[in-house]
Amino acid sequence: GGGGGEGEVVEAFVSVAALNRRVRMMPNQLGEYPRIWMGDAARAEVTLVFQDAAPGTPVALAAQDGGKFTGQDQAALLTAVDAQQRVSFAFDVSSNPGVHRVTTRTPGGDVKLLEFWAGEAPAIQTAAR
């Protein structure tokens, strides 16, 4: 691919089976993906495609706001890019409504941020604190 971009190009496919939703997303320049509304669904299945990473490249996942990786009783997971340049994982949001951020970090220091919104959709989308 082309050069000069900030960070790696990592396409994200997110599936929320309970809502029968599947989205395909690209990160912005800051490495952040659009927020994913989870509703009452606890689990999201995520596949990240690391177009610039060699198979076997380690990827560290971390849940910043609660929630855990399915099959793990922990908020952090170390995995690796597979032969198709993919990393797949399932993430369970906590029972607390609100945002649940998950970061991915590669050895080169490239960080991506996924945001899952649990519970009801925010009624007012403002920047008010």
mmCIF file of C-alpha atoms in Angstrom:
data_model
loop_
_atom_site.group_PDB
_atom_site.id
_atom_site.type_symbol
_atom_site.label_atom_id
_atom_site.label_comp_id
_atom_site.label_asym_id
_atom_site.label_seq_id
_atom_site.Cartn_x
_atom_site.Cartn_y
_atom_site.Cartn_z
ATOM 1 C CA GLY A 1 0.000 0.000 0.000
ATOM 2 C CA GLY A 2 0.780 3.704 0.046
ATOM 3 C CA GLY A 3 3.068 5.415 2.533
ATOM 4 C CA GLY A 4 3.037 8.369 4.854
ATOM 5 C CA GLY A 5 -0.002 7.324 6.841
ATOM 6 C CA GLU A 6 -0.044 7.619 10.600
ATOM 7 C CA GLY A 7 -0.128 4.200 12.178
ATOM 8 C CA GLU A 8 -1.067 0.884 10.663
ATOM 9 C CA VAL A 9 -4.181 0.290 8.609
ATOM 10 C CA VAL A 10 -6.332 -2.052 10.672
ATOM 11 C CA GLU A 11 -9.801 -2.881 9.409
ATOM 12 C CA ALA A 12 -12.289 -3.972 12.069
ATOM 13 C CA PHE A 13 -15.250 -6.321 11.651
ATOM 14 C CA VAL A 14 -17.561 -6.352 14.663
ATOM 15 C CA SER A 15 -20.494 -8.697 15.048
ATOM 16 C CA VAL A 16 -23.128 -8.458 17.790
ATOM 17 C CA ALA A 17 -25.055 -11.686 17.357
ATOM 18 C CA ALA A 18 -27.785 -10.814 19.868
ATOM 19 C CA LEU A 19 -28.666 -7.725 17.818
ATOM 20 C CA ASN A 20 -28.086 -9.429 14.456
ATOM 21 C CA ARG A 21 -25.631 -6.667 13.573
ATOM 22 C CA ARG A 22 -22.317 -6.767 11.770
ATOM 23 C CA VAL A 23 -20.302 -3.679 10.984
ATOM 24 C CA ARG A 24 -17.106 -3.009 9.073
ATOM 25 C CA MET A 25 -15.053 -0.068 10.277
ATOM 26 C CA MET A 26 -11.836 1.768 9.616
ATOM 27 C CA PRO A 27 -10.073 3.856 12.286
ATOM 28 C CA ASN A 28 -9.651 7.603 12.051
ATOM 29 C CA GLN A 29 -6.243 9.313 12.108
ATOM 30 C CA LEU A 30 -6.089 8.878 15.896
ATOM 31 C CA GLY A 31 -6.622 5.126 15.633
ATOM 32 C CA GLU A 32 -10.182 5.332 17.003
ATOM 33 C CA TYR A 33 -13.098 3.403 15.545
ATOM 34 C CA PRO A 34 -16.735 4.557 15.549
ATOM 35 C CA ARG A 35 -18.615 3.685 18.744
ATOM 36 C CA ILE A 36 -20.537 0.403 18.689
ATOM 37 C CA TRP A 37 -23.903 0.342 20.419
ATOM 38 C CA MET A 38 -24.396 -2.930 22.319
ATOM 39 C CA GLY A 39 -27.853 -2.443 23.826
ATOM 40 C CA ASP A 40 -28.602 -5.347 26.138
ATOM 41 C CA ALA A 41 -26.235 -7.649 24.268
ATOM 42 C CA ALA A 42 -23.252 -8.611 26.378
ATOM 43 C CA ARG A 43 -20.956 -9.964 23.704
ATOM 44 C CA ALA A 44 -19.271 -8.555 20.645
ATOM 45 C CA GLU A 45 -17.139 -10.659 18.327
ATOM 46 C CA VAL A 46 -14.309 -8.739 16.749
ATOM 47 C CA THR A 47 -11.941 -9.503 13.886
ATOM 48 C CA LEU A 48 -9.121 -7.071 13.210
ATOM 49 C CA VAL A 49 -7.215 -7.256 9.926
ATOM 50 C CA PHE A 50 -3.635 -6.003 10.329
ATOM 51 C CA GLN A 51 -2.716 -5.268 6.724
ATOM 52 C CA ASP A 52 0.879 -4.339 7.559
ATOM 53 C CA ALA A 53 1.650 -6.988 10.193
ATOM 54 C CA ALA A 54 3.494 -10.232 9.636
ATOM 55 C CA PRO A 55 1.822 -13.436 10.861
ATOM 56 C CA GLY A 56 2.905 -14.143 14.422
ATOM 57 C CA THR A 57 3.168 -10.470 15.389
ATOM 58 C CA PRO A 58 2.042 -10.182 19.027
ATOM 59 C CA VAL A 59 -0.945 -7.953 19.797
ATOM 60 C CA ALA A 60 -1.838 -6.860 23.332
ATOM 61 C CA LEU A 61 -5.529 -6.243 24.053
ATOM 62 C CA ALA A 62 -6.717 -4.365 27.121
ATOM 63 C CA ALA A 63 -10.181 -3.476 28.420
ATOM 64 C CA GLN A 64 -10.035 0.027 29.883
ATOM 65 C CA ASP A 65 -13.482 0.376 31.469
ATOM 66 C CA GLY A 66 -14.489 -3.049 32.710
ATOM 67 C CA GLY A 67 -15.698 -5.996 30.742
ATOM 68 C CA LYS A 68 -13.558 -8.980 29.883
ATOM 69 C CA PHE A 69 -12.407 -11.115 27.031
ATOM 70 C CA THR A 70 -14.612 -14.152 26.521
ATOM 71 C CA GLY A 71 -12.999 -17.279 27.873
ATOM 72 C CA GLN A 72 -10.654 -15.191 30.009
ATOM 73 C CA ASP A 73 -11.433 -13.929 33.475
ATOM 74 C CA GLN A 74 -9.290 -10.930 32.853
ATOM 75 C CA ALA A 75 -9.315 -7.564 31.184
ATOM 76 C CA ALA A 76 -6.099 -8.103 29.229
ATOM 77 C CA LEU A 77 -5.177 -10.595 26.553
ATOM 78 C CA LEU A 78 -1.997 -11.230 24.597
ATOM 79 C CA THR A 79 -2.620 -12.765 21.210
ATOM 80 C CA ALA A 80 -0.930 -12.853 17.806
ATOM 81 C CA VAL A 81 -1.700 -12.105 14.190
ATOM 82 C CA ASP A 82 -2.648 -15.313 12.361
ATOM 83 C CA ALA A 83 -1.682 -16.493 8.873
ATOM 84 C CA GLN A 84 -4.463 -14.352 7.350
ATOM 85 C CA GLN A 85 -3.101 -11.263 9.177
ATOM 86 C CA ARG A 86 -6.091 -11.344 11.517
ATOM 87 C CA VAL A 87 -6.712 -11.169 15.236
ATOM 88 C CA SER A 88 -10.096 -12.422 16.428
ATOM 89 C CA PHE A 89 -11.555 -12.171 19.913
ATOM 90 C CA ALA A 90 -14.866 -11.922 21.707
ATOM 91 C CA PHE A 91 -15.454 -9.241 24.314
ATOM 92 C CA ASP A 92 -18.127 -9.182 27.025
ATOM 93 C CA VAL A 93 -19.114 -5.753 28.284
ATOM 94 C CA SER A 94 -19.835 -5.427 31.999
ATOM 95 C CA SER A 95 -23.296 -4.922 33.471
ATOM 96 C CA ASN A 96 -22.514 -1.231 33.939
ATOM 97 C CA PRO A 97 -24.070 0.993 31.284
ATOM 98 C CA GLY A 98 -21.780 3.306 29.401
ATOM 99 C CA VAL A 99 -18.646 3.126 27.341
ATOM 100 C CA HIS A 100 -16.246 0.157 27.413
ATOM 101 C CA ARG A 101 -12.984 0.882 25.614
ATOM 102 C CA VAL A 102 -10.675 -1.812 24.287
ATOM 103 C CA THR A 103 -7.198 -0.930 23.074
ATOM 104 C CA THR A 104 -4.916 -2.942 20.826
ATOM 105 C CA ARG A 105 -1.161 -2.413 20.820
ATOM 106 C CA THR A 106 1.476 -3.871 18.518
ATOM 107 C CA PRO A 107 5.223 -4.101 19.281
ATOM 108 C CA GLY A 108 5.813 -1.004 17.152
ATOM 109 C CA GLY A 109 3.673 0.997 19.553
ATOM 110 C CA ASP A 110 0.703 1.358 17.216
ATOM 111 C CA VAL A 111 -2.480 1.691 19.308
ATOM 112 C CA LYS A 112 -6.085 1.322 18.159
ATOM 113 C CA LEU A 113 -9.186 2.060 20.221
ATOM 114 C CA LEU A 114 -12.552 0.285 20.025
ATOM 115 C CA GLU A 115 -15.533 1.704 21.933
ATOM 116 C CA PHE A 116 -18.516 -0.412 22.956
ATOM 117 C CA TRP A 117 -21.548 1.338 24.462
ATOM 118 C CA ALA A 118 -23.470 -0.899 26.874
ATOM 119 C CA GLY A 119 -27.066 -0.338 27.899
ATOM 120 C CA GLU A 120 -29.449 2.219 26.502
ATOM 121 C CA ALA A 121 -28.235 4.522 23.799
ATOM 122 C CA PRO A 122 -27.357 7.946 25.204
ATOM 123 C CA ALA A 123 -30.468 10.112 24.905
ATOM 124 C CA ILE A 124 -28.541 13.295 24.227
ATOM 125 C CA GLN A 125 -25.384 13.216 22.142
ATOM 126 C CA THR A 126 -23.709 16.337 23.496
ATOM 127 C CA ALA A 127 -20.271 17.144 24.791
ATOM 128 C CA ALA A 128 -21.712 18.242 28.137
ATOM 129 C CA ARG A 129 -19.801 16.941 31.149
#
